[in-house]
């Protein structure tokens, strides 16, 4: 979601400056690729790039293709065969062993529900959604482009009647929470990228000490929305945490009153105040929060659990699984910056359903592409 947010900001700036733009989207991948379907990049007519469709190896040629799309005011599909190091057409010797199909869409501000307008719907509410982009691998075929935005609480927004034929598939994408590429049953050999998009991660940090500062900086680089709650007005300030979206000087019982907890909400208890952390933990156990990280040694967490049990609060095995203490992956972290890295890494692993082990020992592909059909 961070990439999309940056693209929307860049588009607004380009529009204000009177610059024309094109949106590049990875719509299909065969084999291995640095970016997967759904990756996007905005290109302005003066060559400014926002977002990424590869690790940097395709962007140079993609810029030229995007400018062609802008000049001709047409959508264009370009295929890069990165498995052939001697590919004279691309000439990049990428060595990724894959074929990447990228759709370039000219953004016409006068067209209702153009790709950017559909993407803008994502920022109106913190809820999962699907964006559908239709393309064809046939030579000389018309490239329809991004046509649909779907979220469960609104009527579907679309700009082409093809959207109605894939609506059930779109709903299944929401249910399964996975991006797919779907062949459309028509005479034009069209396919549709149905991109599942989650709202930004909401990281709630109880604490505003100096060791929270690198945690906020790293999380903000990932585009996470950060909320800080702390009882000390001298510590919980915008000056100390300029990247935080919300900063509250509150008592423990007031912190959760300001928070909406959803599937993308993660809590870190790092106040260095045992009673404050315990009070917040007690409240969180009454919610559906799936990650509660507690800073400190195992003895601290065991003491907290014992105190809760003495109050008559008995934790089920499922609820215990949501508590992570000591917090963070085992990276050998010592400094506050290293500890922040281990915390963010653990949260990312938990949200992805991964163990956080080294890719060196992974026997299958890095990216799970089984859902792309």
mmCIF file of C-alpha atoms in Angstrom:
data_model
loop_
_atom_site.group_PDB
_atom_site.id
_atom_site.type_symbol
_atom_site.label_atom_id
_atom_site.label_comp_id
_atom_site.label_asym_id
_atom_site.label_seq_id
_atom_site.Cartn_x
_atom_site.Cartn_y
_atom_site.Cartn_z
ATOM 1 C CA UNK A 1 0.000 0.000 0.000
ATOM 2 C CA UNK A 2 2.960 2.327 0.596
ATOM 3 C CA UNK A 3 3.887 2.164 -3.087
ATOM 4 C CA UNK A 4 0.345 3.064 -4.137
ATOM 5 C CA UNK A 5 0.234 5.960 -1.654
ATOM 6 C CA UNK A 6 3.477 7.345 -3.060
ATOM 7 C CA UNK A 7 2.157 6.950 -6.606
ATOM 8 C CA UNK A 8 -1.014 8.868 -5.729
ATOM 9 C CA UNK A 9 1.022 11.675 -4.158
ATOM 10 C CA UNK A 10 3.279 11.841 -7.221
ATOM 11 C CA UNK A 11 0.251 11.901 -9.511
ATOM 12 C CA UNK A 12 -1.315 14.783 -7.569
ATOM 13 C CA UNK A 13 1.932 16.744 -7.847
ATOM 14 C CA UNK A 14 2.209 15.994 -11.567
ATOM 15 C CA UNK A 15 -1.396 17.006 -12.203
ATOM 16 C CA UNK A 16 -0.902 20.270 -10.315
ATOM 17 C CA UNK A 17 2.152 20.963 -12.488
ATOM 18 C CA UNK A 18 0.243 20.142 -15.679
ATOM 19 C CA UNK A 19 2.351 17.060 -16.462
ATOM 20 C CA UNK A 20 1.004 14.019 -18.298
ATOM 21 C CA UNK A 21 1.502 10.597 -16.743
ATOM 22 C CA UNK A 22 1.383 6.852 -17.391
ATOM 23 C CA UNK A 23 0.929 3.986 -14.955
ATOM 24 C CA UNK A 24 3.053 0.857 -15.409
ATOM 25 C CA UNK A 25 1.727 -2.353 -13.806
ATOM 26 C CA UNK A 26 3.233 -5.823 -13.657
ATOM 27 C CA UNK A 27 0.197 -7.806 -14.807
ATOM 28 C CA UNK A 28 1.675 -11.281 -15.251
ATOM 29 C CA UNK A 29 4.881 -13.158 -14.497
ATOM 30 C CA UNK A 30 6.026 -16.494 -15.913
ATOM 31 C CA UNK A 31 8.915 -17.971 -13.950
ATOM 32 C CA UNK A 32 10.941 -15.806 -11.560
ATOM 33 C CA UNK A 33 10.854 -12.055 -11.234
ATOM 34 C CA UNK A 34 11.989 -9.441 -8.714
ATOM 35 C CA UNK A 35 8.452 -7.975 -8.522
ATOM 36 C CA UNK A 36 5.190 -9.877 -8.678
ATOM 37 C CA UNK A 37 1.868 -9.045 -10.382
ATOM 38 C CA UNK A 38 0.363 -5.900 -8.886
ATOM 39 C CA UNK A 39 3.634 -3.961 -8.623
ATOM 40 C CA UNK A 40 3.182 -0.459 -10.025
ATOM 41 C CA UNK A 41 5.171 2.564 -11.132
ATOM 42 C CA UNK A 42 4.032 6.040 -12.175
ATOM 43 C CA UNK A 43 5.942 7.833 -14.936
ATOM 44 C CA UNK A 44 5.638 11.536 -15.730
ATOM 45 C CA UNK A 45 6.297 13.031 -19.151
ATOM 46 C CA UNK A 46 9.530 14.571 -17.849
ATOM 47 C CA UNK A 47 10.843 11.171 -16.713
ATOM 48 C CA UNK A 48 10.097 11.114 -12.974
ATOM 49 C CA UNK A 49 9.588 7.549 -11.688
ATOM 50 C CA UNK A 50 7.591 6.687 -8.565
ATOM 51 C CA UNK A 51 7.268 3.066 -7.461
ATOM 52 C CA UNK A 52 9.045 0.100 -9.033
ATOM 53 C CA UNK A 53 8.297 -2.750 -11.414
ATOM 54 C CA UNK A 54 11.658 -4.506 -10.945
ATOM 55 C CA UNK A 55 14.812 -4.249 -8.917
ATOM 56 C CA UNK A 56 15.923 -1.427 -11.195
ATOM 57 C CA UNK A 57 16.866 -3.464 -14.241
ATOM 58 C CA UNK A 58 13.703 -2.781 -16.267
ATOM 59 C CA UNK A 59 13.040 0.803 -15.283
ATOM 60 C CA UNK A 60 15.263 2.369 -17.948
ATOM 61 C CA UNK A 61 13.539 0.668 -20.871
ATOM 62 C CA UNK A 62 10.162 0.946 -19.131
ATOM 63 C CA UNK A 63 10.608 4.709 -19.014
ATOM 64 C CA UNK A 64 10.892 4.816 -22.806
ATOM 65 C CA UNK A 65 7.812 2.627 -23.225
ATOM 66 C CA UNK A 66 5.841 4.762 -20.769
ATOM 67 C CA UNK A 67 6.761 7.952 -22.624
ATOM 68 C CA UNK A 68 5.573 6.301 -25.847
ATOM 69 C CA UNK A 69 2.263 5.490 -24.153
ATOM 70 C CA UNK A 70 1.967 9.116 -23.022
ATOM 71 C CA UNK A 71 2.829 10.563 -26.434
ATOM 72 C CA UNK A 72 0.419 8.255 -28.274
ATOM 73 C CA UNK A 73 -2.152 8.421 -25.450
ATOM 74 C CA UNK A 74 -2.664 4.662 -25.659
ATOM 75 C CA UNK A 75 -2.321 1.662 -23.387
ATOM 76 C CA UNK A 76 0.523 -0.683 -24.331
ATOM 77 C CA UNK A 77 1.607 -4.133 -23.147
ATOM 78 C CA UNK A 78 5.337 -4.870 -23.185
ATOM 79 C CA UNK A 79 6.878 -8.281 -22.507
ATOM 80 C CA UNK A 80 10.389 -8.690 -21.091
ATOM 81 C CA UNK A 81 12.024 -12.115 -21.295
ATOM 82 C CA UNK A 82 14.533 -11.965 -18.467
ATOM 83 C CA UNK A 83 15.483 -15.637 -18.744
ATOM 84 C CA UNK A 84 17.537 -15.061 -21.901
ATOM 85 C CA UNK A 85 20.793 -13.248 -21.142
ATOM 86 C CA UNK A 86 21.414 -12.834 -24.878
ATOM 87 C CA UNK A 87 18.021 -11.227 -25.521
ATOM 88 C CA UNK A 88 18.948 -8.572 -28.055
ATOM 89 C CA UNK A 89 15.578 -6.839 -27.780
ATOM 90 C CA UNK A 90 15.960 -6.030 -24.105
ATOM 91 C CA UNK A 91 19.732 -6.336 -23.945
ATOM 92 C CA UNK A 92 19.872 -6.173 -20.166
ATOM 93 C CA UNK A 93 21.205 -9.601 -19.164
ATOM 94 C CA UNK A 94 18.855 -9.736 -16.205
ATOM 95 C CA UNK A 95 19.241 -13.398 -15.333
ATOM 96 C CA UNK A 96 15.962 -13.585 -13.376
ATOM 97 C CA UNK A 97 14.763 -16.621 -15.388
ATOM 98 C CA UNK A 98 11.303 -15.254 -16.010
ATOM 99 C CA UNK A 99 8.988 -13.499 -18.425
ATOM 100 C CA UNK A 100 7.459 -10.254 -17.166
ATOM 101 C CA UNK A 101 4.416 -8.670 -18.804
ATOM 102 C CA UNK A 102 3.968 -4.976 -18.027
ATOM 103 C CA UNK A 103 0.956 -2.873 -18.972
ATOM 104 C CA UNK A 104 1.482 0.853 -19.557
ATOM 105 C CA UNK A 105 -1.685 2.927 -19.155
ATOM 106 C CA UNK A 106 -1.957 6.529 -20.254
ATOM 107 C CA UNK A 107 -3.784 8.497 -17.557
ATOM 108 C CA UNK A 108 -6.458 10.703 -19.068
ATOM 109 C CA UNK A 109 -7.675 13.072 -16.356
ATOM 110 C CA UNK A 110 -10.922 13.664 -18.222
ATOM 111 C CA UNK A 111 -11.961 9.997 -18.192
ATOM 112 C CA UNK A 112 -14.147 9.025 -15.261
ATOM 113 C CA UNK A 113 -12.883 6.076 -13.160
ATOM 114 C CA UNK A 114 -9.479 6.092 -14.811
ATOM 115 C CA UNK A 115 -6.797 3.901 -13.151
ATOM 116 C CA UNK A 116 -5.637 6.594 -10.750
ATOM 117 C CA UNK A 117 -9.182 7.448 -9.669
ATOM 118 C CA UNK A 118 -9.807 3.783 -8.927
ATOM 119 C CA UNK A 119 -6.603 3.521 -6.893
ATOM 120 C CA UNK A 120 -7.578 6.658 -4.964
ATOM 121 C CA UNK A 121 -10.527 4.721 -3.523
ATOM 122 C CA UNK A 122 -8.029 2.737 -1.456
ATOM 123 C CA UNK A 123 -7.238 5.733 0.739
ATOM 124 C CA UNK A 124 -10.849 6.473 1.654
ATOM 125 C CA UNK A 125 -11.161 3.660 4.189
ATOM 126 C CA UNK A 126 -8.961 1.150 6.044
ATOM 127 C CA UNK A 127 -10.407 -1.962 4.410
ATOM 128 C CA UNK A 128 -9.104 -4.635 2.054
ATOM 129 C CA UNK A 129 -9.976 -4.217 -1.619
ATOM 130 C CA UNK A 130 -9.413 -5.598 -5.104
ATOM 131 C CA UNK A 131 -8.294 -3.683 -8.190
ATOM 132 C CA UNK A 132 -8.808 -5.428 -11.554
ATOM 133 C CA UNK A 133 -6.672 -4.776 -14.640
ATOM 134 C CA UNK A 134 -7.547 -6.383 -17.982
ATOM 135 C CA UNK A 135 -4.885 -7.115 -20.616
ATOM 136 C CA UNK A 136 -4.168 -9.372 -23.580
ATOM 137 C CA UNK A 137 -0.955 -11.101 -24.610
ATOM 138 C CA UNK A 138 -2.105 -11.211 -28.225
ATOM 139 C CA UNK A 139 -0.157 -8.992 -30.610
ATOM 140 C CA UNK A 140 -2.033 -5.884 -31.771
ATOM 141 C CA UNK A 141 -4.805 -6.549 -29.248
ATOM 142 C CA UNK A 142 -6.475 -3.575 -27.608
ATOM 143 C CA UNK A 143 -5.289 -3.197 -24.002
ATOM 144 C CA UNK A 144 -8.280 -2.388 -21.819
ATOM 145 C CA UNK A 145 -6.392 -1.646 -18.595
ATOM 146 C CA UNK A 146 -7.544 -1.028 -15.026
ATOM 147 C CA UNK A 147 -11.329 -1.170 -14.939
ATOM 148 C CA UNK A 148 -12.589 -2.092 -11.475
ATOM 149 C CA UNK A 149 -12.343 -1.279 -7.787
ATOM 150 C CA UNK A 150 -14.130 -3.522 -5.282
ATOM 151 C CA UNK A 151 -14.556 -3.283 -1.525
ATOM 152 C CA UNK A 152 -17.181 -5.210 0.409
ATOM 153 C CA UNK A 153 -18.890 -2.170 1.910
ATOM 154 C CA UNK A 154 -19.525 -0.352 -1.405
ATOM 155 C CA UNK A 155 -20.996 -1.060 -4.772
ATOM 156 C CA UNK A 156 -18.393 -2.062 -7.306
ATOM 157 C CA UNK A 157 -16.841 0.866 -9.193
ATOM 158 C CA UNK A 158 -16.030 0.037 -12.801
ATOM 159 C CA UNK A 159 -15.413 1.623 -16.164
ATOM 160 C CA UNK A 160 -16.001 -1.344 -18.475
ATOM 161 C CA UNK A 161 -18.733 -3.984 -18.641
ATOM 162 C CA UNK A 162 -16.110 -6.755 -18.583
ATOM 163 C CA UNK A 163 -15.930 -6.008 -14.858
ATOM 164 C CA UNK A 164 -19.339 -7.612 -14.338
ATOM 165 C CA UNK A 165 -18.139 -10.918 -15.830
ATOM 166 C CA UNK A 166 -15.300 -11.206 -13.301
ATOM 167 C CA UNK A 167 -17.164 -9.938 -10.241
ATOM 168 C CA UNK A 168 -17.539 -13.377 -8.637
ATOM 169 C CA UNK A 169 -13.803 -13.971 -9.070
ATOM 170 C CA UNK A 170 -13.138 -10.589 -7.475
ATOM 171 C CA UNK A 171 -15.251 -11.557 -4.460
ATOM 172 C CA UNK A 172 -13.314 -14.821 -4.160
ATOM 173 C CA UNK A 173 -10.069 -12.856 -4.130
ATOM 174 C CA UNK A 174 -11.348 -10.897 -1.127
ATOM 175 C CA UNK A 175 -12.306 -14.119 0.629
ATOM 176 C CA UNK A 176 -8.999 -15.861 -0.096
ATOM 177 C CA UNK A 177 -6.866 -12.725 0.368
ATOM 178 C CA UNK A 178 -4.667 -13.595 -2.606
ATOM 179 C CA UNK A 179 -3.869 -11.918 -5.914
ATOM 180 C CA UNK A 180 -4.683 -13.985 -9.013
ATOM 181 C CA UNK A 181 -4.386 -13.712 -12.780
ATOM 182 C CA UNK A 182 -7.561 -14.981 -14.415
ATOM 183 C CA UNK A 183 -8.275 -15.844 -18.048
ATOM 184 C CA UNK A 184 -11.489 -14.247 -19.282
ATOM 185 C CA UNK A 185 -13.846 -16.279 -21.410
ATOM 186 C CA UNK A 186 -14.168 -13.999 -24.432
ATOM 187 C CA UNK A 187 -13.063 -13.824 -28.055
ATOM 188 C CA UNK A 188 -10.198 -11.434 -27.405
ATOM 189 C CA UNK A 189 -8.042 -13.734 -25.228
ATOM 190 C CA UNK A 190 -8.172 -11.221 -22.408
ATOM 191 C CA UNK A 191 -6.820 -11.918 -18.951
ATOM 192 C CA UNK A 192 -7.412 -10.051 -15.705
ATOM 193 C CA UNK A 193 -5.031 -9.264 -12.890
ATOM 194 C CA UNK A 194 -7.149 -9.241 -9.748
ATOM 195 C CA UNK A 195 -4.862 -7.567 -7.236
ATOM 196 C CA UNK A 196 -5.688 -8.048 -3.564
ATOM 197 C CA UNK A 197 -4.661 -4.957 -1.592
ATOM 198 C CA UNK A 198 -4.559 -4.717 2.188
ATOM 199 C CA UNK A 199 -4.758 -1.410 4.058
ATOM 200 C CA UNK A 200 -1.488 -0.165 5.571
ATOM 201 C CA UNK A 201 -0.137 -1.925 8.633
ATOM 202 C CA UNK A 202 -1.156 -0.151 11.827
ATOM 203 C CA UNK A 203 1.674 -0.328 14.355
ATOM 204 C CA UNK A 204 0.664 0.787 17.835
ATOM 205 C CA UNK A 205 3.554 1.388 20.211
ATOM 206 C CA UNK A 206 2.975 1.763 23.944
ATOM 207 C CA UNK A 207 6.033 3.780 24.892
ATOM 208 C CA UNK A 208 7.935 6.840 23.723
ATOM 209 C CA UNK A 209 11.458 6.320 25.010
ATOM 210 C CA UNK A 210 14.621 6.833 22.988
ATOM 211 C CA UNK A 211 14.631 3.188 21.871
ATOM 212 C CA UNK A 212 11.248 3.735 20.203
ATOM 213 C CA UNK A 213 12.700 6.306 17.787
ATOM 214 C CA UNK A 214 14.578 3.827 15.519
ATOM 215 C CA UNK A 215 11.541 1.523 15.601
ATOM 216 C CA UNK A 216 9.355 4.325 14.295
ATOM 217 C CA UNK A 217 11.898 5.261 11.623
ATOM 218 C CA UNK A 218 12.200 1.698 10.283
ATOM 219 C CA UNK A 219 8.441 1.087 10.358
ATOM 220 C CA UNK A 220 7.773 4.361 8.562
ATOM 221 C CA UNK A 221 10.128 3.342 5.750
ATOM 222 C CA UNK A 222 7.786 0.412 5.138
ATOM 223 C CA UNK A 223 4.781 2.711 4.961
ATOM 224 C CA UNK A 224 3.257 1.523 8.232
ATOM 225 C CA UNK A 225 0.873 3.860 10.022
ATOM 226 C CA UNK A 226 2.320 4.447 13.477
ATOM 227 C CA UNK A 227 0.480 5.350 16.664
ATOM 228 C CA UNK A 228 2.323 6.110 19.905
ATOM 229 C CA UNK A 229 0.731 6.048 23.339
ATOM 230 C CA UNK A 230 2.607 7.111 26.462
ATOM 231 C CA UNK A 231 1.875 8.650 29.842
ATOM 232 C CA UNK A 232 4.785 11.114 29.781
ATOM 233 C CA UNK A 233 4.016 14.360 27.945
ATOM 234 C CA UNK A 234 7.738 15.156 27.787
ATOM 235 C CA UNK A 235 8.397 12.042 25.703
ATOM 236 C CA UNK A 236 5.328 11.607 23.489
ATOM 237 C CA UNK A 237 5.824 14.595 21.187
ATOM 238 C CA UNK A 238 5.697 15.226 17.442
ATOM 239 C CA UNK A 239 9.195 16.669 17.592
ATOM 240 C CA UNK A 240 10.587 13.363 18.840
ATOM 241 C CA UNK A 241 8.470 11.256 16.487
ATOM 242 C CA UNK A 242 7.781 13.227 13.281
ATOM 243 C CA UNK A 243 6.986 10.032 11.330
ATOM 244 C CA UNK A 244 4.154 8.958 13.663
ATOM 245 C CA UNK A 245 0.599 9.472 12.435
ATOM 246 C CA UNK A 246 -0.895 9.694 15.931
ATOM 247 C CA UNK A 247 0.663 10.532 19.298
ATOM 248 C CA UNK A 248 -1.370 10.241 22.490
ATOM 249 C CA UNK A 249 -0.439 11.203 26.032
ATOM 250 C CA UNK A 250 -2.780 8.817 27.813
ATOM 251 C CA UNK A 251 -3.228 6.405 30.673
ATOM 252 C CA UNK A 252 -3.196 2.698 29.710
ATOM 253 C CA UNK A 253 -6.971 2.331 29.792
ATOM 254 C CA UNK A 254 -7.345 5.333 27.460
ATOM 255 C CA UNK A 255 -4.942 4.103 24.784
ATOM 256 C CA UNK A 256 -7.274 1.541 23.244
ATOM 257 C CA UNK A 257 -10.116 4.066 23.193
ATOM 258 C CA UNK A 258 -8.258 5.848 20.401
ATOM 259 C CA UNK A 259 -7.444 2.725 18.375
ATOM 260 C CA UNK A 260 -9.446 0.690 15.881
ATOM 261 C CA UNK A 261 -8.040 -2.840 15.914
ATOM 262 C CA UNK A 262 -8.298 -4.826 12.681
ATOM 263 C CA UNK A 263 -6.368 -7.668 11.040
ATOM 264 C CA UNK A 264 -3.577 -5.263 10.122
ATOM 265 C CA UNK A 265 -3.048 -3.921 13.661
ATOM 266 C CA UNK A 266 0.083 -4.883 15.633
ATOM 267 C CA UNK A 267 0.954 -3.815 19.186
ATOM 268 C CA UNK A 268 4.359 -3.337 20.805
ATOM 269 C CA UNK A 269 4.657 -2.772 24.555
ATOM 270 C CA UNK A 270 7.899 -0.928 25.203
ATOM 271 C CA UNK A 271 7.226 1.671 27.918
ATOM 272 C CA UNK A 272 9.798 0.312 30.411
ATOM 273 C CA UNK A 273 6.992 0.781 32.924
ATOM 274 C CA UNK A 274 5.863 -2.646 34.126
ATOM 275 C CA UNK A 275 2.457 -1.529 35.382
ATOM 276 C CA UNK A 276 1.690 0.393 32.180
ATOM 277 C CA UNK A 277 2.656 -2.555 29.973
ATOM 278 C CA UNK A 278 0.659 -4.956 32.126
ATOM 279 C CA UNK A 279 -2.438 -2.755 32.006
ATOM 280 C CA UNK A 280 -2.272 -2.490 28.205
ATOM 281 C CA UNK A 281 -1.675 -6.242 27.855
ATOM 282 C CA UNK A 282 -4.699 -6.953 30.026
ATOM 283 C CA UNK A 283 -6.894 -4.796 27.804
ATOM 284 C CA UNK A 284 -5.501 -6.277 24.578
ATOM 285 C CA UNK A 285 -6.374 -9.790 25.689
ATOM 286 C CA UNK A 286 -10.026 -8.768 25.401
ATOM 287 C CA UNK A 287 -9.580 -7.865 21.720
ATOM 288 C CA UNK A 288 -8.906 -9.816 18.532
ATOM 289 C CA UNK A 289 -5.367 -8.430 18.194
ATOM 290 C CA UNK A 290 -3.152 -11.105 16.604
ATOM 291 C CA UNK A 291 0.240 -9.723 17.649
ATOM 292 C CA UNK A 292 1.254 -8.312 21.024
ATOM 293 C CA UNK A 293 5.010 -7.850 21.358
ATOM 294 C CA UNK A 294 6.439 -7.376 24.849
ATOM 295 C CA UNK A 295 9.919 -5.927 25.260
ATOM 296 C CA UNK A 296 12.060 -7.459 27.998
ATOM 297 C CA UNK A 297 13.331 -10.835 29.188
ATOM 298 C CA UNK A 298 11.216 -13.954 29.462
ATOM 299 C CA UNK A 299 11.079 -13.511 33.227
ATOM 300 C CA UNK A 300 9.183 -10.237 32.760
ATOM 301 C CA UNK A 301 6.560 -11.848 30.533
ATOM 302 C CA UNK A 302 6.192 -14.802 32.902
ATOM 303 C CA UNK A 303 5.660 -12.376 35.769
ATOM 304 C CA UNK A 304 2.986 -10.549 33.752
ATOM 305 C CA UNK A 305 1.194 -13.808 32.991
ATOM 306 C CA UNK A 306 1.361 -14.839 36.641
ATOM 307 C CA UNK A 307 -0.074 -11.486 37.734
ATOM 308 C CA UNK A 308 -2.915 -11.866 35.245
ATOM 309 C CA UNK A 309 -3.638 -15.365 36.480
ATOM 310 C CA UNK A 310 -3.703 -14.111 40.058
ATOM 311 C CA UNK A 311 -6.394 -11.667 38.932
ATOM 312 C CA UNK A 312 -8.407 -14.589 37.614
ATOM 313 C CA UNK A 313 -7.486 -14.061 33.972
ATOM 314 C CA UNK A 314 -6.745 -17.436 32.388
ATOM 315 C CA UNK A 315 -5.293 -17.372 28.876
ATOM 316 C CA UNK A 316 -6.226 -19.974 26.297
ATOM 317 C CA UNK A 317 -3.491 -21.522 24.183
ATOM 318 C CA UNK A 318 -4.703 -19.549 21.163
ATOM 319 C CA UNK A 319 -4.503 -16.273 23.078
ATOM 320 C CA UNK A 320 -0.996 -17.130 24.322
ATOM 321 C CA UNK A 321 0.115 -17.541 20.705
ATOM 322 C CA UNK A 322 -0.643 -13.873 20.052
ATOM 323 C CA UNK A 323 1.868 -12.756 22.697
ATOM 324 C CA UNK A 324 5.493 -12.447 21.557
ATOM 325 C CA UNK A 325 8.004 -12.075 24.349
ATOM 326 C CA UNK A 326 10.865 -11.559 24.333
ATOM 327 C CA UNK A 327 9.931 -9.538 21.268
ATOM 328 C CA UNK A 328 11.779 -9.773 17.946
ATOM 329 C CA UNK A 329 13.611 -12.289 15.775
ATOM 330 C CA UNK A 330 16.853 -13.796 17.011
ATOM 331 C CA UNK A 331 19.289 -11.578 15.089
ATOM 332 C CA UNK A 332 21.809 -11.125 17.861
ATOM 333 C CA UNK A 333 20.521 -7.582 18.330
ATOM 334 C CA UNK A 334 22.156 -5.389 20.973
ATOM 335 C CA UNK A 335 21.649 -1.716 20.099
ATOM 336 C CA UNK A 336 18.251 -0.026 19.971
ATOM 337 C CA UNK A 337 18.521 0.171 16.177
ATOM 338 C CA UNK A 338 19.253 -3.555 15.906
ATOM 339 C CA UNK A 339 16.431 -4.387 18.314
ATOM 340 C CA UNK A 340 14.069 -2.231 16.226
ATOM 341 C CA UNK A 341 15.121 -4.172 13.134
ATOM 342 C CA UNK A 342 14.437 -7.499 14.868
ATOM 343 C CA UNK A 343 10.987 -6.289 16.018
ATOM 344 C CA UNK A 344 9.926 -5.077 12.584
ATOM 345 C CA UNK A 345 11.284 -8.280 11.020
ATOM 346 C CA UNK A 346 9.264 -10.434 13.406
ATOM 347 C CA UNK A 347 6.063 -8.497 12.739
ATOM 348 C CA UNK A 348 6.612 -8.825 8.981
ATOM 349 C CA UNK A 349 7.209 -12.568 9.341
ATOM 350 C CA UNK A 350 4.053 -12.989 11.433
ATOM 351 C CA UNK A 351 1.866 -11.075 8.989
ATOM 352 C CA UNK A 352 3.276 -13.111 6.080
ATOM 353 C CA UNK A 353 2.938 -16.431 7.884
ATOM 354 C CA UNK A 354 6.687 -17.043 7.639
ATOM 355 C CA UNK A 355 9.292 -18.245 10.137
ATOM 356 C CA UNK A 356 11.873 -15.573 9.406
ATOM 357 C CA UNK A 357 14.586 -18.046 8.434
ATOM 358 C CA UNK A 358 17.371 -17.449 5.900
ATOM 359 C CA UNK A 359 16.421 -17.677 2.221
ATOM 360 C CA UNK A 360 19.645 -19.649 1.737
ATOM 361 C CA UNK A 361 17.882 -22.704 3.119
ATOM 362 C CA UNK A 362 14.632 -22.243 1.182
ATOM 363 C CA UNK A 363 14.183 -25.051 -1.354
ATOM 364 C CA UNK A 364 11.134 -23.677 -3.156
ATOM 365 C CA UNK A 365 10.676 -20.371 -4.962
ATOM 366 C CA UNK A 366 11.012 -17.169 -2.933
ATOM 367 C CA UNK A 367 7.619 -15.889 -4.097
ATOM 368 C CA UNK A 368 4.539 -18.084 -3.799
ATOM 369 C CA UNK A 369 3.017 -18.040 -7.280
ATOM 370 C CA UNK A 370 0.679 -21.003 -6.889
ATOM 371 C CA UNK A 371 -2.289 -18.663 -6.660
ATOM 372 C CA UNK A 372 -1.578 -17.028 -10.013
ATOM 373 C CA UNK A 373 -3.633 -18.995 -12.552
#
